[in-house]
Short mmCIF file of C-alpha atoms in Angstrom, two decimals:
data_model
loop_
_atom_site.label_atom_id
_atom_site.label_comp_id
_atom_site.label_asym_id
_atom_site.label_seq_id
_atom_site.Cartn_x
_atom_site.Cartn_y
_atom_site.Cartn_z
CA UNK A 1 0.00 0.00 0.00
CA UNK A 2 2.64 2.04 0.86
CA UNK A 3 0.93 4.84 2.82
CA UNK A 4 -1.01 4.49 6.41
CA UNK A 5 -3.18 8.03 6.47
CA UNK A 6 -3.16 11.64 5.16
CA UNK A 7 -4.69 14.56 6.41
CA UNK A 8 -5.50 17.87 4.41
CA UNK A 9 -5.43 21.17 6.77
CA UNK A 10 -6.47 24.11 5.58
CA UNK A 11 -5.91 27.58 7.47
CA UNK A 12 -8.88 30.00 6.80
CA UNK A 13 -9.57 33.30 7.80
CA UNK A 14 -13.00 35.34 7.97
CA UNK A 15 -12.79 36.41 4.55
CA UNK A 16 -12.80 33.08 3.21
CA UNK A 17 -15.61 31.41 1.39
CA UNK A 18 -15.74 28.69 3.92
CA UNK A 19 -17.70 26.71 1.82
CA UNK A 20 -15.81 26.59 -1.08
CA UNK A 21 -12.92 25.76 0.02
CA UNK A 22 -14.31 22.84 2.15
CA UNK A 23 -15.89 21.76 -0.86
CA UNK A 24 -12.14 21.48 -3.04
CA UNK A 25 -10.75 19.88 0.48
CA UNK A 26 -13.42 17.10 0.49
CA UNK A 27 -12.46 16.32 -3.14
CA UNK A 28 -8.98 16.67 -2.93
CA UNK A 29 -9.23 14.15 0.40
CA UNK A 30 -11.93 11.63 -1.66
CA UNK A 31 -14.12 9.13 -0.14
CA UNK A 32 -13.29 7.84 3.40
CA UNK A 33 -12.96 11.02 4.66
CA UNK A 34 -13.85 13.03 8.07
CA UNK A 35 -13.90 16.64 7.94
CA UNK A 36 -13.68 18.79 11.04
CA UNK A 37 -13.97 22.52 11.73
CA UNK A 38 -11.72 24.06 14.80
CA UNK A 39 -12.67 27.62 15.64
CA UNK A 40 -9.04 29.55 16.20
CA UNK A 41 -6.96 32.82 16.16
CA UNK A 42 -4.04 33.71 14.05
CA UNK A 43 -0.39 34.53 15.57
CA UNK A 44 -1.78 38.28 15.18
CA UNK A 45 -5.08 37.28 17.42
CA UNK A 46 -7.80 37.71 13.96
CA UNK A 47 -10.40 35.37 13.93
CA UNK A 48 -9.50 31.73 11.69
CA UNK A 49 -11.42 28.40 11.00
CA UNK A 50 -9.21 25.20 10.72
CA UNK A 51 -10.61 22.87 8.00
CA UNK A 52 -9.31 19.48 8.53
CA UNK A 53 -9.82 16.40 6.24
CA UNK A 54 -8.78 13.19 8.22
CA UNK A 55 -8.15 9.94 5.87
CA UNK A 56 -7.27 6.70 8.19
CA UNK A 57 -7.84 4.11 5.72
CA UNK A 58 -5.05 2.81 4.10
CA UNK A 59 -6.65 2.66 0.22
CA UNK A 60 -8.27 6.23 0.78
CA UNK A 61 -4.76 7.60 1.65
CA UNK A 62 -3.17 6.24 -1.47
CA UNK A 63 -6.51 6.95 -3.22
CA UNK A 64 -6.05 10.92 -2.01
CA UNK A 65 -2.72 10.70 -3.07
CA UNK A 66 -3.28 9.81 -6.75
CA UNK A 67 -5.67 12.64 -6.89
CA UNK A 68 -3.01 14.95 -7.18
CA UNK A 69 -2.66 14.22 -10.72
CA UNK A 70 -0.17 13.20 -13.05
CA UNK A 71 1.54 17.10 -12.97
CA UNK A 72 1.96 16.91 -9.79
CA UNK A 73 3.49 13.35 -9.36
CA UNK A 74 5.41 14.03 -11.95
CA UNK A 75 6.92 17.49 -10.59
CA UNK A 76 7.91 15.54 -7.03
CA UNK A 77 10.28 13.12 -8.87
CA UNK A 78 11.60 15.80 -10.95
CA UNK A 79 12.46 17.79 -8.17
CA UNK A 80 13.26 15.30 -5.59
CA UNK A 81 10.67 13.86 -3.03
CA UNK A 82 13.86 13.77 0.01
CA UNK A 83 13.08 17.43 0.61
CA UNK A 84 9.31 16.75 1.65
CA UNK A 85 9.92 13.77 3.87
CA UNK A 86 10.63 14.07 7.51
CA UNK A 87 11.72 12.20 10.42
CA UNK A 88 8.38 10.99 11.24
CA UNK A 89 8.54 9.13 7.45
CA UNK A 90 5.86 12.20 6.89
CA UNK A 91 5.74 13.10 3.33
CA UNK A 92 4.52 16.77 3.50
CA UNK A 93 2.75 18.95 0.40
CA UNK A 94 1.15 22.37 0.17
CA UNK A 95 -1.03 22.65 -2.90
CA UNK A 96 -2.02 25.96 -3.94
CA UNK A 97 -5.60 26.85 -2.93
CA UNK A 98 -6.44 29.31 -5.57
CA UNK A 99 -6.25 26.16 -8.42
CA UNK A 100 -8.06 23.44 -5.93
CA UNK A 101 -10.87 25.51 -5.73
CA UNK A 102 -10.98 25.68 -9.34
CA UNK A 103 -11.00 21.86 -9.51
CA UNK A 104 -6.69 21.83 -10.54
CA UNK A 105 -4.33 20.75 -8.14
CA UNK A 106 -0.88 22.05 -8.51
CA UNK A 107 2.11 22.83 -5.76
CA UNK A 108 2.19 25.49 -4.19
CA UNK A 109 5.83 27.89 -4.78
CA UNK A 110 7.02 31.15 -3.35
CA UNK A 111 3.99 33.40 -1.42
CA UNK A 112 1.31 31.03 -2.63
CA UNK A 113 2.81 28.73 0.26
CA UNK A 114 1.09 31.19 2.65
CA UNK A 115 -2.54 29.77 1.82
CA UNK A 116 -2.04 26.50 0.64
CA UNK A 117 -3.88 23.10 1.56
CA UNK A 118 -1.10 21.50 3.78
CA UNK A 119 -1.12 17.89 3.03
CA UNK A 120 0.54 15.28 5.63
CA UNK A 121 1.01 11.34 4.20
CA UNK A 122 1.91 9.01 6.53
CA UNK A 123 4.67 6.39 4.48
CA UNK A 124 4.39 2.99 4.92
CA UNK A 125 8.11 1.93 5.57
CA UNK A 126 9.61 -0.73 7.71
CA UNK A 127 13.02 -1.24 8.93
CA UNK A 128 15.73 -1.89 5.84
CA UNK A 129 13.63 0.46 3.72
CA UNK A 130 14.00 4.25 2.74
CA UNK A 131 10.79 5.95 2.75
CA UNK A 132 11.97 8.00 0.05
CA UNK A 133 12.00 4.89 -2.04
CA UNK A 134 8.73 3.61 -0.74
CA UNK A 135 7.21 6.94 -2.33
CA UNK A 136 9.26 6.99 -5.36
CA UNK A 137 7.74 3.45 -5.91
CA UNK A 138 4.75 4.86 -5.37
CA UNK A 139 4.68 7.08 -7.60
CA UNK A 140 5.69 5.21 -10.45
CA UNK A 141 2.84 2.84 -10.16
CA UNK A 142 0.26 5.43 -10.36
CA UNK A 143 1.68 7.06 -13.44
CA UNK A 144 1.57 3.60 -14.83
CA UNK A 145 -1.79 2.96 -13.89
#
C-alpha cells in the first residue's frame, strides 16, 4: 500500500468562502474522509477556522494521493521527493488553494505557500527500507496505472 493516512489542513480566515474551500478539500481528500472545523486565532489574534480532512484508511490515503494528478506526481520526482519527507517518514505537500478551488491541483511555490492546503502522508516503511524509495515506488505505479 505504501501509505497508512493523510490529512488535508487548511488555514482560513473570515474572509474566506468557507464553503468553497471545504468543498475542493473534500475532493482533494476523496471518499473515506472526516472533515472537522476548529474555531481559532491567528499569531496576530484575527479570527480563523481550521478545516481538517482526516483519511485513516489505508486505500483512501493512497486513493487521495493519486488525486493529485499526473503534474503533480510528476513534478515531485523531478524535483526530488527527500526534501518533503521528515523524520516521522511524513511526506509533507502544500497545494495551492487558488487552483483546488478551481478543480486543478498544482504545488504550491514562493507566497502562494502562505494559503495553501497543507497535506501530511503518513509512508508505509519498515526497517531496511527508505521511505523515500517507498514513495518513489509509489509514484511510479500510479503514473503507470
Amino acid at each position: 500500500m505504501s501509505l497508512h493516512s493523510a490529512v488535508w489542513r487548511v488555514h482560513c480566515s473570515a474572509v474566506d468562502d468557507i464553503a468553497l474551500i471545504e468543498s475542493a478539500l473534500a475532493w482533494l481528500a476523496g471518499d473515506g474522509v472526516e472533515l472537522t472545523r476548529e474555531k481559532s486565532k491567528s499569531y496576530h489574534g484575527a479570527p480563523q477556522l481550521i478545516l481538517e480532512a482526516s483519511i485513516t484508511k489505508k486505500r483512501d490515503a493512497r486513493d487521495a494521493f493519486v488525486r493529485l494528478g499526473k503534474q503533480t506526481l510528476e513534478e515531485l520526482l523531478h524535483n526530488g521527493i527527500s526534501s518533503h519527507i521528515d523524520e516521522n517518514k511524513i511526506l509533507h505537500l502544500r497545494i495551492d488553494i487558488d487552483d483546488l478551488v478551481q478543480g486543478r491541483v498544482r504545488m504550491a511555490r514562493g507566497v502562494e505557500r502562505k494559503m495553501a492546503a497543507k497535506g501530511r502522508f503518513k509512508i508505509e516503511s519498515y526497517p531496511g527500507e527508505k521511505p523515500e524509495t517507498v514513495i518513489v515506488n509509489l509514484i511510479e505505479e500510479c503514473l503507470e496505472s
